[in-house]
Coordinates of C-alpha atoms and ligand atoms in Angstrom, one line a residue:
M17 CA 0.0 0.0 0.0
D18 CA 1.2 3.5 -0.9
V19 CA 0.0 6.2 1.5
H20 CA 0.4 8.8 -1.2
S21 CA -2.3 7.4 -3.6
F22 CA -6.1 7.0 -3.4
S23 CA -5.9 4.3 -6.0
R24 CA -6.4 0.6 -5.4
P25 CA -4.1 -1.3 -7.8
D26 CA -4.7 -4.4 -5.7
L27 CA -8.3 -4.4 -7.1
I28 CA -7.8 -3.1 -10.6
R29 CA -4.4 -2.4 -12.2
V30 CA -4.1 0.1 -15.1
R31 CA -1.7 -1.2 -17.7
H32 CA -1.7 1.2 -20.6
L33 CA -2.5 4.8 -21.3
E34 CA -3.5 6.7 -24.4
L35 CA -2.8 10.4 -24.0
D36 CA -4.0 13.1 -26.3
F37 CA -3.4 16.8 -25.6
D38 CA -3.4 20.3 -27.0
V39 CA -0.8 22.5 -25.4
R40 CA -2.7 25.8 -24.9
F41 CA -0.2 28.5 -24.0
D42 CA -2.9 31.1 -24.4
R43 CA -4.8 29.6 -21.3
K44 CA -1.9 27.8 -19.7
I45 CA -3.7 24.5 -19.8
L46 CA -3.4 21.1 -21.4
A47 CA -6.7 20.0 -22.9
G48 CA -7.5 16.6 -24.1
S49 CA -8.1 13.1 -22.9
A50 CA -6.5 10.1 -21.2
A51 CA -7.8 6.5 -22.0
L52 CA -6.8 4.0 -19.4
H53 CA -6.7 0.3 -20.2
F54 CA -6.9 -2.6 -17.6
D55 CA -7.8 -6.3 -17.5
S56 CA -11.5 -6.8 -18.0
T57 CA -13.2 -6.5 -14.6
D58 CA -16.5 -6.8 -12.8
R59 CA -15.4 -4.5 -10.0
P60 CA -17.9 -1.6 -9.6
E61 CA -15.4 1.2 -9.3
L62 CA -12.0 2.5 -10.5
V63 CA -10.3 5.1 -8.3
L64 CA -7.7 7.4 -9.8
D65 CA -5.6 10.2 -8.4
T66 CA -6.1 13.8 -9.6
R67 CA -5.2 17.2 -8.5
D68 CA -7.0 20.3 -9.7
L69 CA -8.1 18.7 -13.0
E70 CA -11.3 19.8 -14.6
I71 CA -13.1 16.6 -15.7
Q72 CA -15.5 17.1 -18.5
A73 CA -16.7 13.5 -19.1
V74 CA -15.7 9.9 -18.6
E75 CA -16.5 7.7 -21.7
N76 CA -17.3 4.1 -21.5
A77 CA -18.3 4.3 -17.8
A78 CA -21.6 4.5 -15.8
G79 CA -20.7 7.8 -14.1
F80 CA -18.0 9.5 -12.1
E81 CA -17.5 11.6 -9.0
V82 CA -14.6 13.8 -7.8
G83 CA -14.0 13.4 -4.0
P84 CA -12.8 16.1 -1.6
R85 CA -9.4 17.7 -2.1
D86 CA -6.6 16.7 0.3
P87 CA -3.9 19.4 0.4
V88 CA -1.1 16.8 -0.2
L89 CA -2.8 14.1 -2.1
G90 CA -5.3 16.0 -4.3
S91 CA -8.8 14.5 -5.1
P92 CA -9.8 10.9 -5.8
L93 CA -11.7 10.5 -9.1
K94 CA -14.2 7.6 -8.6
I95 CA -15.4 6.1 -11.8
R96 CA -18.4 3.8 -11.8
L97 CA -17.7 0.9 -14.2
N98 CA -20.0 -1.3 -16.3
K99 CA -19.6 -5.1 -16.0
G100 CA -16.7 -6.6 -17.9
C101 CA -15.2 -3.1 -18.5
S102 CA -11.6 -3.0 -19.7
W103 CA -11.1 0.7 -20.5
V104 CA -12.4 4.2 -19.8
R105 CA -11.5 7.6 -21.4
V106 CA -11.4 10.7 -19.3
K107 CA -11.9 14.0 -21.1
Y108 CA -10.4 16.9 -19.1
S109 CA -8.2 19.9 -18.9
T110 CA -5.5 20.9 -16.4
S111 CA -5.6 24.0 -14.2
P112 CA -3.2 27.0 -14.8
G113 CA -1.7 26.4 -11.4
A114 CA -1.1 22.6 -11.9
S115 CA 1.6 21.5 -9.5
G116 CA 3.4 19.4 -12.1
L117 CA 3.5 21.9 -14.9
Q118 CA 5.5 25.1 -15.3
W119 CA 4.3 27.5 -18.0
L120 CA 7.1 30.0 -18.8
D121 CA 6.7 33.4 -20.3
P122 CA 9.1 34.2 -23.2
A123 CA 11.1 36.4 -20.8
Q124 CA 12.0 33.3 -18.7
T125 CA 13.6 31.6 -21.6
A126 CA 17.1 32.0 -23.2
G127 CA 15.6 33.2 -26.5
K128 CA 13.0 35.5 -25.0
L129 CA 10.7 35.1 -27.9
H130 CA 8.7 31.9 -27.3
P131 CA 6.9 30.5 -24.3
F132 CA 8.0 27.2 -22.7
L133 CA 6.2 24.4 -20.9
Y134 CA 7.6 21.4 -19.1
T135 CA 6.2 18.8 -16.7
Q136 CA 7.8 17.5 -13.4
S137 CA 5.9 14.4 -12.2
Q138 CA 8.1 13.1 -9.4
A139 CA 7.0 12.6 -6.7
I140 CA 3.2 12.9 -6.9
H141 CA 2.6 15.6 -9.5
A142 CA 1.6 13.4 -12.5
R143 CA -1.9 13.5 -11.1
S144 CA -2.0 17.3 -11.7
W145 CA -1.8 16.7 -15.5
I146 CA -3.1 13.1 -16.0
P147 CA -5.8 11.2 -14.0
L148 CA -4.1 7.9 -13.2
Q149 CA -3.0 5.6 -10.4
D150 CA -0.2 7.8 -9.2
T151 CA 2.0 5.4 -7.3
P152 CA 5.4 4.1 -8.3
G153 CA 4.0 0.6 -7.5
V154 CA 2.0 0.7 -10.7
R155 CA 3.7 0.6 -14.1
V156 CA 2.1 1.5 -17.5
T157 CA 3.0 1.6 -21.1
F158 CA 1.7 4.5 -23.0
Q159 CA 1.1 6.3 -26.3
G160 CA 0.9 10.0 -26.6
R161 CA -0.2 12.6 -29.1
V162 CA 0.7 16.2 -28.4
R163 CA -0.3 19.2 -30.4
A164 CA 1.8 22.4 -29.7
P165 CA 1.4 25.7 -31.5
T166 CA 3.2 26.0 -34.8
G167 CA 6.9 26.8 -34.4
L168 CA 7.1 25.1 -31.0
H169 CA 8.6 21.7 -30.6
A170 CA 6.8 19.2 -28.2
V171 CA 8.7 16.2 -26.8
M172 CA 7.8 13.4 -24.5
A173 CA 10.1 11.1 -22.5
A174 CA 9.5 8.2 -24.9
E175 CA 10.1 7.0 -28.4
R176 CA 9.4 9.9 -30.6
A177 CA 8.0 10.3 -34.1
G178 CA 6.7 13.8 -34.8
Q179 CA 3.7 14.5 -32.7
H180 CA 3.4 10.9 -31.7
F181 CA 5.1 9.2 -28.8
K182 CA 5.3 5.6 -27.6
M183 CA 6.6 4.0 -24.4
D184 CA 6.4 0.3 -24.8
R185 CA 8.3 -0.6 -21.6
P186 CA 6.2 -0.3 -18.4
V187 CA 7.1 2.8 -16.4
P188 CA 5.8 4.3 -13.1
S189 CA 3.7 7.4 -13.4
Y190 CA 6.4 9.7 -12.0
L191 CA 8.5 9.2 -15.1
I192 CA 5.8 10.4 -17.6
A193 CA 7.1 13.7 -18.9
L194 CA 6.4 16.3 -21.6
A195 CA 8.0 19.6 -22.7
A196 CA 7.3 22.1 -25.4
G197 CA 9.3 25.1 -26.5
N198 CA 11.6 26.5 -29.1
L199 CA 13.9 23.5 -29.2
E200 CA 16.8 22.4 -31.4
F201 CA 18.4 19.0 -31.5
R202 CA 22.0 18.0 -31.7
P203 CA 23.3 14.4 -31.9
L204 CA 26.0 13.5 -29.4
G205 CA 26.5 9.9 -30.4
E206 CA 24.7 7.0 -32.2
R207 CA 21.9 6.7 -29.7
S208 CA 22.3 10.0 -27.7
G209 CA 21.7 13.7 -28.3
V210 CA 20.6 16.9 -26.7
F211 CA 17.6 19.2 -27.1
A212 CA 18.0 22.9 -26.0
E213 CA 17.0 26.3 -27.0
P214 CA 19.0 27.5 -30.0
A215 CA 21.1 29.9 -27.9
L216 CA 22.3 27.1 -25.7
I217 CA 22.6 24.2 -28.1
D218 CA 26.3 24.6 -28.9
S219 CA 27.5 24.9 -25.3
A220 CA 25.2 22.0 -24.3
A221 CA 26.6 19.7 -27.0
R222 CA 30.1 20.5 -25.9
E223 CA 29.4 20.1 -22.2
F224 CA 27.7 16.7 -22.8
A225 CA 30.3 15.3 -25.2
D226 CA 31.1 12.4 -22.9
T227 CA 27.6 11.1 -22.7
E228 CA 28.2 8.1 -25.0
A229 CA 31.3 7.1 -23.1
M230 CA 29.2 7.2 -19.9
I231 CA 26.6 4.9 -21.4
H232 CA 29.3 2.5 -22.3
A233 CA 30.8 2.6 -18.9
V234 CA 27.5 1.6 -17.2
E235 CA 26.7 -1.1 -19.7
E236 CA 30.1 -2.7 -19.1
M237 CA 29.4 -2.9 -15.4
Y238 CA 25.7 -3.5 -15.1
G239 CA 24.3 -4.8 -18.4
P240 CA 22.7 -3.3 -21.5
Y241 CA 20.9 0.1 -21.7
R242 CA 17.3 -1.0 -22.2
W243 CA 15.6 2.2 -23.3
G244 CA 16.6 2.7 -26.9
R245 CA 17.8 6.3 -27.1
Y246 CA 19.3 8.4 -24.3
D247 CA 18.8 12.1 -24.9
L248 CA 19.0 15.2 -22.7
L249 CA 16.8 18.2 -22.6
V250 CA 18.2 21.5 -21.3
L251 CA 15.4 23.5 -19.6
P252 CA 15.2 27.1 -18.7
P253 CA 16.9 28.1 -15.3
S254 CA 13.6 28.0 -13.3
F255 CA 13.7 24.2 -13.4
P256 CA 13.5 23.3 -9.7
F257 CA 15.9 20.4 -9.8
G258 CA 19.4 19.7 -11.1
G259 CA 18.1 16.8 -13.3
M260 CA 15.2 14.5 -13.7
E261 CA 15.7 11.0 -15.1
N262 CA 12.7 10.9 -17.4
P263 CA 13.2 7.7 -19.5
C264 CA 14.9 8.2 -22.9
L265 CA 15.1 12.0 -22.1
T266 CA 16.8 13.4 -19.0
F267 CA 15.6 16.9 -18.1
A268 CA 18.4 19.1 -16.9
T269 CA 19.0 22.5 -15.4
P270 CA 21.1 24.9 -17.6
T271 CA 23.2 25.7 -14.4
I272 CA 25.3 22.7 -15.2
L273 CA 26.6 24.2 -18.4
A274 CA 29.9 25.3 -16.7
G275 CA 32.0 25.2 -19.9
D276 CA 34.5 22.7 -18.5
K277 CA 32.4 19.6 -18.0
S278 CA 32.9 20.0 -14.2
L279 CA 29.3 19.4 -13.3
V280 CA 28.4 16.5 -15.7
N281 CA 28.3 14.2 -12.7
L282 CA 24.6 15.2 -13.0
V283 CA 24.5 13.4 -16.4
A284 CA 26.1 10.4 -14.9
H285 CA 23.5 10.5 -12.2
E286 CA 20.4 10.8 -14.4
L287 CA 21.8 8.2 -16.8
A288 CA 22.4 5.8 -13.9
H289 CA 18.8 6.0 -13.1
S290 CA 18.1 4.1 -16.3
W291 CA 19.1 1.1 -14.2
S292 CA 18.5 2.2 -10.6
G293 CA 15.1 3.8 -10.5
N294 CA 13.7 3.4 -14.0
L295 CA 14.4 -0.3 -14.4
V296 CA 14.2 -1.2 -10.7
T297 CA 11.9 1.2 -9.1
N298 CA 11.0 2.2 -5.5
A299 CA 7.5 0.8 -4.8
T300 CA 6.7 3.7 -2.4
W301 CA 8.3 7.0 -1.5
S302 CA 9.5 5.5 1.8
D303 CA 11.7 3.3 -0.4
F304 CA 13.1 6.4 -2.2
W305 CA 16.7 5.5 -1.1
L306 CA 16.5 2.4 -3.4
N307 CA 16.3 4.9 -6.3
E308 CA 18.7 7.6 -5.1
G309 CA 21.3 5.7 -3.0
F310 CA 21.9 3.2 -5.8
T311 CA 22.0 6.0 -8.3
V312 CA 24.6 8.0 -6.4
Y313 CA 26.7 4.8 -6.0
L314 CA 26.4 4.2 -9.8
E315 CA 27.1 7.8 -10.6
R316 CA 30.4 7.7 -8.8
R317 CA 31.3 4.4 -10.5
I318 CA 30.7 6.0 -13.9
L319 CA 32.8 9.1 -12.9
E320 CA 35.6 6.7 -11.8
K321 CA 35.5 4.9 -15.1
V322 CA 35.3 7.9 -17.4
Y323 CA 37.3 10.6 -15.4
G324 CA 39.5 8.5 -13.1
R325 CA 39.7 7.6 -9.4
E326 CA 40.7 11.0 -8.2
R327 CA 37.6 12.7 -9.5
E328 CA 35.4 10.0 -7.9
E329 CA 37.1 10.4 -4.6
M330 CA 36.6 14.1 -4.6
E331 CA 32.8 13.8 -5.3
A332 CA 32.4 11.1 -2.7
V333 CA 34.1 13.2 0.0
L334 CA 32.1 16.3 -0.9
G335 CA 28.9 14.3 -0.7
R336 CA 29.9 12.7 2.6
R337 CA 30.6 16.1 4.1
E338 CA 27.4 17.6 3.0
L339 CA 25.5 14.7 4.4
D340 CA 27.0 15.3 7.9
R341 CA 26.2 19.0 7.6
E342 CA 22.6 18.4 6.6
M343 CA 22.0 15.6 9.1
E344 CA 22.8 18.0 12.0
S345 CA 19.6 19.9 11.3
L346 CA 17.3 16.9 10.6
P347 CA 15.2 15.2 13.2
E348 CA 16.4 11.7 14.0
S349 CA 13.4 10.2 12.2
D350 CA 14.7 11.6 8.9
R351 CA 18.2 10.3 9.4
V352 CA 17.1 6.8 8.5
L353 CA 17.0 5.2 5.0
H354 CA 13.5 3.9 5.1
I355 CA 11.5 7.0 6.2
Q356 CA 8.1 7.5 7.6
L357 CA 6.0 9.7 5.2
T358 CA 2.5 9.2 6.3
G359 CA 0.6 12.5 6.3
R360 CA 3.6 14.2 4.7
D361 CA 4.3 15.5 1.2
P362 CA 7.1 13.3 -0.2
D363 CA 8.7 16.4 -1.7
N364 CA 9.6 17.5 1.8
G365 CA 11.1 14.1 2.7
C366 CA 13.8 14.7 0.1
T367 CA 17.1 15.2 1.9
L368 CA 20.6 14.0 1.3
V369 CA 20.1 11.0 3.5
P370 CA 18.6 8.6 0.9
Y371 CA 21.3 9.8 -1.6
E372 CA 24.5 9.9 0.5
K373 CA 23.7 7.5 3.3
G374 CA 22.3 5.1 0.7
A375 CA 25.4 5.3 -1.5
L376 CA 27.6 4.9 1.6
L377 CA 25.8 1.7 2.5
L378 CA 26.4 0.3 -1.0
R379 CA 30.0 1.4 -0.8
S380 CA 30.4 -0.4 2.5
I381 CA 28.9 -3.6 1.2
E382 CA 31.3 -3.3 -1.8
R383 CA 34.3 -3.0 0.6
E384 CA 33.0 -6.0 2.6
V385 CA 32.6 -8.4 -0.3
G386 CA 35.0 -7.0 -2.8
R387 CA 34.2 -5.1 -6.0
P388 CA 33.9 -8.1 -8.4
R389 CA 31.3 -9.9 -6.2
F390 CA 29.4 -6.7 -5.6
D391 CA 29.3 -5.8 -9.3
A392 CA 28.1 -9.3 -10.1
F393 CA 25.4 -8.9 -7.4
L394 CA 24.2 -5.5 -8.8
R395 CA 24.1 -6.9 -12.4
S396 CA 21.9 -9.8 -11.3
Y397 CA 19.8 -7.4 -9.1
F398 CA 19.0 -5.2 -12.1
N399 CA 18.1 -8.3 -14.2
H400 CA 16.1 -10.0 -11.5
F401 CA 13.9 -7.0 -10.7
A402 CA 13.9 -5.4 -14.2
F403 CA 10.7 -3.4 -14.9
Q404 CA 9.4 -4.1 -11.4
S405 CA 8.7 -1.8 -8.4
I406 CA 10.2 -3.1 -5.2
T407 CA 10.3 -2.3 -1.5
T408 CA 13.2 -2.1 0.9
E409 CA 12.2 -5.5 2.2
D410 CA 12.4 -7.0 -1.3
F411 CA 15.9 -5.6 -1.6
L412 CA 17.0 -6.9 1.8
D413 CA 15.6 -10.4 1.1
Y414 CA 17.4 -10.6 -2.2
L415 CA 20.7 -9.3 -0.7
R416 CA 20.6 -11.7 2.2
R417 CA 19.9 -14.6 -0.2
E418 CA 22.4 -13.7 -2.9
L419 CA 25.2 -12.0 -0.9
P420 CA 25.3 -13.0 2.7
T421 CA 27.5 -10.6 4.8
Q422 CA 28.3 -9.7 8.4
M423 CA 26.9 -6.1 7.8
R424 CA 24.3 -4.8 10.3
L425 CA 21.8 -4.0 7.6
D426 CA 18.9 -3.2 9.9
E427 CA 20.9 -0.6 11.6
W428 CA 21.9 1.0 8.3
I429 CA 18.3 1.1 7.1
F430 CA 16.1 1.7 10.2
D431 CA 18.4 3.5 12.7
P432 CA 19.4 7.2 12.5
G433 CA 22.9 8.3 11.6
I434 CA 25.9 6.5 10.1
P435 CA 26.9 3.1 11.6
S436 CA 30.5 2.8 12.7
G437 CA 32.7 1.0 10.3
A438 CA 31.2 2.7 7.2
A439 CA 33.5 2.8 4.1
E440 CA 34.5 6.5 4.6
P441 CA 35.7 8.1 1.3
Q442 CA 39.1 9.7 1.3
S443 CA 40.8 12.1 -1.1
D444 CA 44.5 12.8 -1.2
V445 CA 44.1 15.9 -3.4
F446 CA 41.7 17.3 -0.9
R447 CA 44.2 16.8 1.9
G448 CA 46.5 19.0 -0.2
V449 CA 43.8 21.6 -0.4
E450 CA 43.3 21.6 3.3
V451 CA 47.0 22.4 3.8
E452 CA 46.7 25.2 1.3
A453 CA 43.6 26.5 3.1
E454 CA 45.5 26.7 6.3
R455 CA 48.4 28.5 4.7
W456 CA 46.0 30.9 3.1
Q457 CA 44.4 31.6 6.4
L458 CA 47.8 32.4 7.9
G459 CA 48.1 35.1 5.3
H460 CA 50.1 33.4 2.6
Q461 CA 49.5 33.6 -1.2
I462 CA 48.5 30.2 -2.7
D463 CA 48.6 28.9 -6.2
T464 CA 45.1 28.0 -7.3
S465 CA 45.7 28.2 -11.1
K466 CA 45.2 24.4 -11.6
W467 CA 42.2 24.0 -9.3
N468 CA 39.0 22.4 -10.6
T469 CA 35.4 23.0 -9.3
Q470 CA 35.6 20.2 -6.7
L471 CA 38.8 21.6 -5.2
W472 CA 37.3 25.1 -5.0
L473 CA 34.2 23.8 -3.2
H474 CA 36.3 21.8 -0.8
F475 CA 38.6 24.8 -0.2
L476 CA 35.6 27.2 0.5
R477 CA 33.9 24.7 2.8
T478 CA 37.1 24.1 4.7
L479 CA 37.8 27.7 5.7
K480 CA 36.9 28.8 9.2
N481 CA 35.5 32.4 9.4
P482 CA 37.6 33.6 6.4
D483 CA 38.1 37.2 5.5
L484 CA 35.6 37.4 2.6
A485 CA 36.8 40.7 1.2
R486 CA 40.3 39.1 0.8
L487 CA 38.9 36.0 -0.7
D488 CA 36.9 38.1 -3.2
R489 CA 39.9 40.4 -4.0
E490 CA 42.2 37.4 -4.6
F491 CA 39.8 35.0 -6.3
H492 CA 37.0 37.1 -7.7
L493 CA 34.3 34.8 -6.3
T494 CA 31.4 37.2 -6.8
E495 CA 32.2 37.0 -10.5
A496 CA 32.3 33.1 -10.5
G497 CA 30.7 31.7 -13.6
N498 CA 30.3 28.2 -12.1
S499 CA 27.0 27.8 -10.4
E500 CA 28.2 25.5 -7.7
I501 CA 31.1 27.7 -6.7
L502 CA 28.9 30.8 -6.9
H503 CA 26.2 29.2 -4.8
Q504 CA 28.8 28.2 -2.1
W505 CA 30.2 31.7 -2.2
L506 CA 26.8 33.4 -1.9
L507 CA 26.0 31.2 1.1
M508 CA 29.2 32.3 2.8
A509 CA 28.4 35.9 1.9
V510 CA 25.0 35.8 3.5
R511 CA 26.4 34.1 6.6
A512 CA 29.0 36.8 7.0
Q513 CA 26.8 39.7 5.8
Y514 CA 29.3 40.4 3.0
E515 CA 27.4 43.2 1.3
P516 CA 29.4 43.5 -2.0
A517 CA 28.0 40.1 -3.1
Y518 CA 24.4 41.0 -2.4
S519 CA 23.4 42.3 -5.8
K520 CA 24.8 39.2 -7.4
M521 CA 22.9 37.1 -5.0
E522 CA 19.7 38.9 -5.8
R523 CA 20.2 38.3 -9.5
F524 CA 20.9 34.7 -8.8
L525 CA 17.8 34.2 -6.7
V526 CA 15.6 35.9 -9.3
T527 CA 16.9 34.0 -12.3
V528 CA 17.7 30.5 -11.0
G529 CA 14.8 28.3 -9.7
R530 CA 16.9 25.3 -8.6
R531 CA 15.5 24.4 -5.2
K532 CA 18.8 23.0 -3.9
Y533 CA 20.3 26.5 -4.4
L534 CA 17.2 28.5 -3.3
K535 CA 16.4 26.7 -0.1
P536 CA 19.8 27.2 1.7
L537 CA 20.1 30.8 0.6
Y538 CA 16.6 31.9 1.7
T539 CA 17.0 29.8 5.0
E540 CA 20.3 31.6 5.7
L541 CA 18.8 35.0 4.9
M542 CA 15.9 34.4 7.3
K543 CA 18.3 34.1 10.3
T544 CA 18.6 37.8 10.8
P545 CA 16.1 40.7 10.8
E546 CA 17.8 42.5 7.9
G547 CA 18.1 39.2 6.0
Q548 CA 14.4 38.6 6.5
Q549 CA 13.5 41.9 5.0
R550 CA 15.8 41.3 2.1
A551 CA 14.5 37.7 1.6
R552 CA 10.9 38.9 1.6
R553 CA 11.5 41.7 -0.8
I554 CA 13.4 39.4 -3.2
Y555 CA 10.9 36.5 -2.9
R556 CA 8.0 38.8 -3.6
S557 CA 9.4 39.6 -7.0
A558 CA 10.9 36.2 -7.7
R559 CA 8.1 33.9 -6.6
A560 CA 6.0 34.1 -9.8
G561 CA 9.0 32.8 -11.8
Y562 CA 9.6 29.8 -9.6
H563 CA 8.1 26.4 -10.2
P564 CA 5.1 25.4 -8.0
I565 CA 7.2 22.8 -6.2
A566 CA 9.8 25.4 -5.3
Q567 CA 7.1 27.9 -4.3
T568 CA 5.6 25.4 -1.9
T569 CA 9.0 24.8 -0.3
L570 CA 9.9 28.5 -0.1
D571 CA 6.5 29.7 1.1
A572 CA 7.1 27.7 4.3
I573 CA 10.6 29.3 4.7
V574 CA 10.0 32.9 3.7
N575 CA 6.4 33.0 4.8
V576 CA 5.2 36.0 2.8
Q577 CA 1.7 36.2 1.6
Ligands
BES4 N1 15.0 12.1 -9.3 C1 15.8 13.1 -8.8 C2 15.1 14.5 -8.7 C3 13.8 14.4 -7.8 C4 13.8 13.8 -6.6 C5 12.7 15.0 -8.2 C6 12.7 13.8 -5.8 C7 11.5 15.0 -7.4 C8 11.5 14.4 -6.2 C9 17.0 13.3 -9.6 O1 17.5 12.1 -10.1 C10 18.1 13.9 -8.7 O2 18.4 13.3 -7.8 N2 18.6 15.1 -9.1 C11 19.6 15.8 -8.3 C12 20.9 15.8 -9.0 C13 21.9 14.7 -8.6 C14 23.3 15.0 -9.3 C15 22.1 14.5 -7.2 C16 19.2 17.2 -8.3 O3 18.2 17.6 -8.9 O4 19.9 18.0 -7.6
ZN5 ZN1 18.4 10.9 -8.6

C-alpha cells in the first residue's frame, strides 16, 4: 500500500494509457483526454488520483464523482464501471496552477521570444496533469499525441515520431514527462543527443560530449541500456531540480553548463537512473533511497571509469561532508533510510540521507565483499527486478539470499545516523587543499591556477570564518561563472553579511529556480532581521517565476503572503 495514492491497484491495475493533448499556451492548460486500459473487470469502481483537474466527461463508464481535495494528495476520481469493462476515457483539462506543470513566459527563456512548458511528475505531480494511479508501485506503457502551436517543438520522454510518442516498456507514473518550447536537437553519439533552445545548443553539446562514453561505462558494469535512445533536454533556469531521469530523455538545469564539464556528474547520475530507478523502481516514496542511494553509487562508479579515481574520490568526500552538515539539522526520524512519510508531502522528505547514506551503505557492502562480487550482485539485481517496483524488504531479502554478509543491515536502514565502520571516502588531493587553506588563512598567497570546481568547493567549505573581502579580492568569487562555486560563495556571503555580493545574490535568486540553491540561501537570509526583510523583498518579485514545487518549499521558509 502506498499512503500517497487514493488508487487501489490491488483491485484493478491500469496497464496502458493513451494520452492526447493540446498545449494551450494562451490559457496555460493542457486540454484533451486520457484513456486507461486494464484487464476486464466486474469491479464496480475504479479510483484514480487527480489534483486540480477539470473533468468534462468519462467515456465508457456509468458515471463519475470527484472526491474532496486533500492538500497533499489531491482528489480521488471515482469512476463507476460497467460489468466486464476494460477501459475508460477521461476528457479533461488541467488548471493553470497545476503543481506538475510550469508555464514559462518568453522572458523566462534563453531566446526571450517563445513560451515554454515542461512537466515534473516526481514525486506525486503526475496526477495534476493526468488522471491515473499515481503510485510508483504501478507501471504502465503509453502512447501520446501532443499538439503544440506551430513553431514550437513538443517532446515526451518516450520513443518519438513527430507529434506521436510511444513508451512500450512499463514505467511508473512519476516518469511520464512532456516539454514544449523552441527546441533544437544536436546528436551526441549514435543513440544519444541533446535538445536545447538554439542559444544554448552549442554549449550543451560541448558540455555533454562524454555522454556516449558514460553509457558504455554503465553497460560494461551492469548490463545493456534498455531504453533505446538516451537524450538530454536543457530546460530554462527556473527548473526546480538539477536533473530528472525521465526515460529516454533526461531533463536538466542549464546551471550545469559550466563550460568545462565539471558538473556533468549530473548526467552520470540521471543516466544511472536508467538502471536504478527506471528499471528497478522504489515501490513507495518511503523506499526512495533504493532509487537515489543506488544511483549515487552508480554515478560515482561512472565518474571513476570515465574521469578516473581521483575525481570519484573528490565527489564522494564532498557528498559525505554535505551529508553530515545536513543531518545535523534533521530530526532523528529523517536520518534513517526507510523513512516515515504518512501524512507528509514526499517532496519534503527529500534530503541527502537517501542519496548519500544510501550510497555509503552500498560502498560499505562493496568494501566488505570486494568489487567483483558486488558488481556481479548488482548486475543480477537489475536483471532479477527489471521493470518491477520493489520495497526495501524486497531488496533486503534478495541481498541476504544472494550476498550474505556480516553487515548490520537493519541498523543501516532503520536506525538514524551513520553506523560505525562505514567505508568512509578519502581524497589525497583534498588533503593537499586543506593544507593550502591553512596556509592561506595564515596570510600566505596560494597557487590556485590548476584548481577544478571540486577543489574550490572543498577549499571554501574548509575555511573557518575567512576574510571574505580578501577572498573576493584574490579569487573574484562574486564573479564566479560556475553555479556550484557561486552558490557556495553566496551562502558564505549571507552568513558573514558580506554586502558586496548581495546584488549578485539577488540576481541569482531571481533567475535560478533550482530548489537546492534557493532553499539554503533563503534559509540563511531568514536568520537575521535585515536578512528577513531582504528575503521577503526578493521573494515577492521572484516567486512568480519559480516552479510550483519550489514555491511550496519556499512559502514555508520565507512566509510571505
Ligand atoms: N529524481 C531526482 C530528482 C527528484 C527527486 C525530483 C525527488 C523530485 C523528487 C534526480 O535524479 C536527482 O536526484 N537530481 C539531483 C541531481 C543529482 C546529481 C544528485 C538534483 O536535482 O539536484
Ligand atoms: Zn536521482
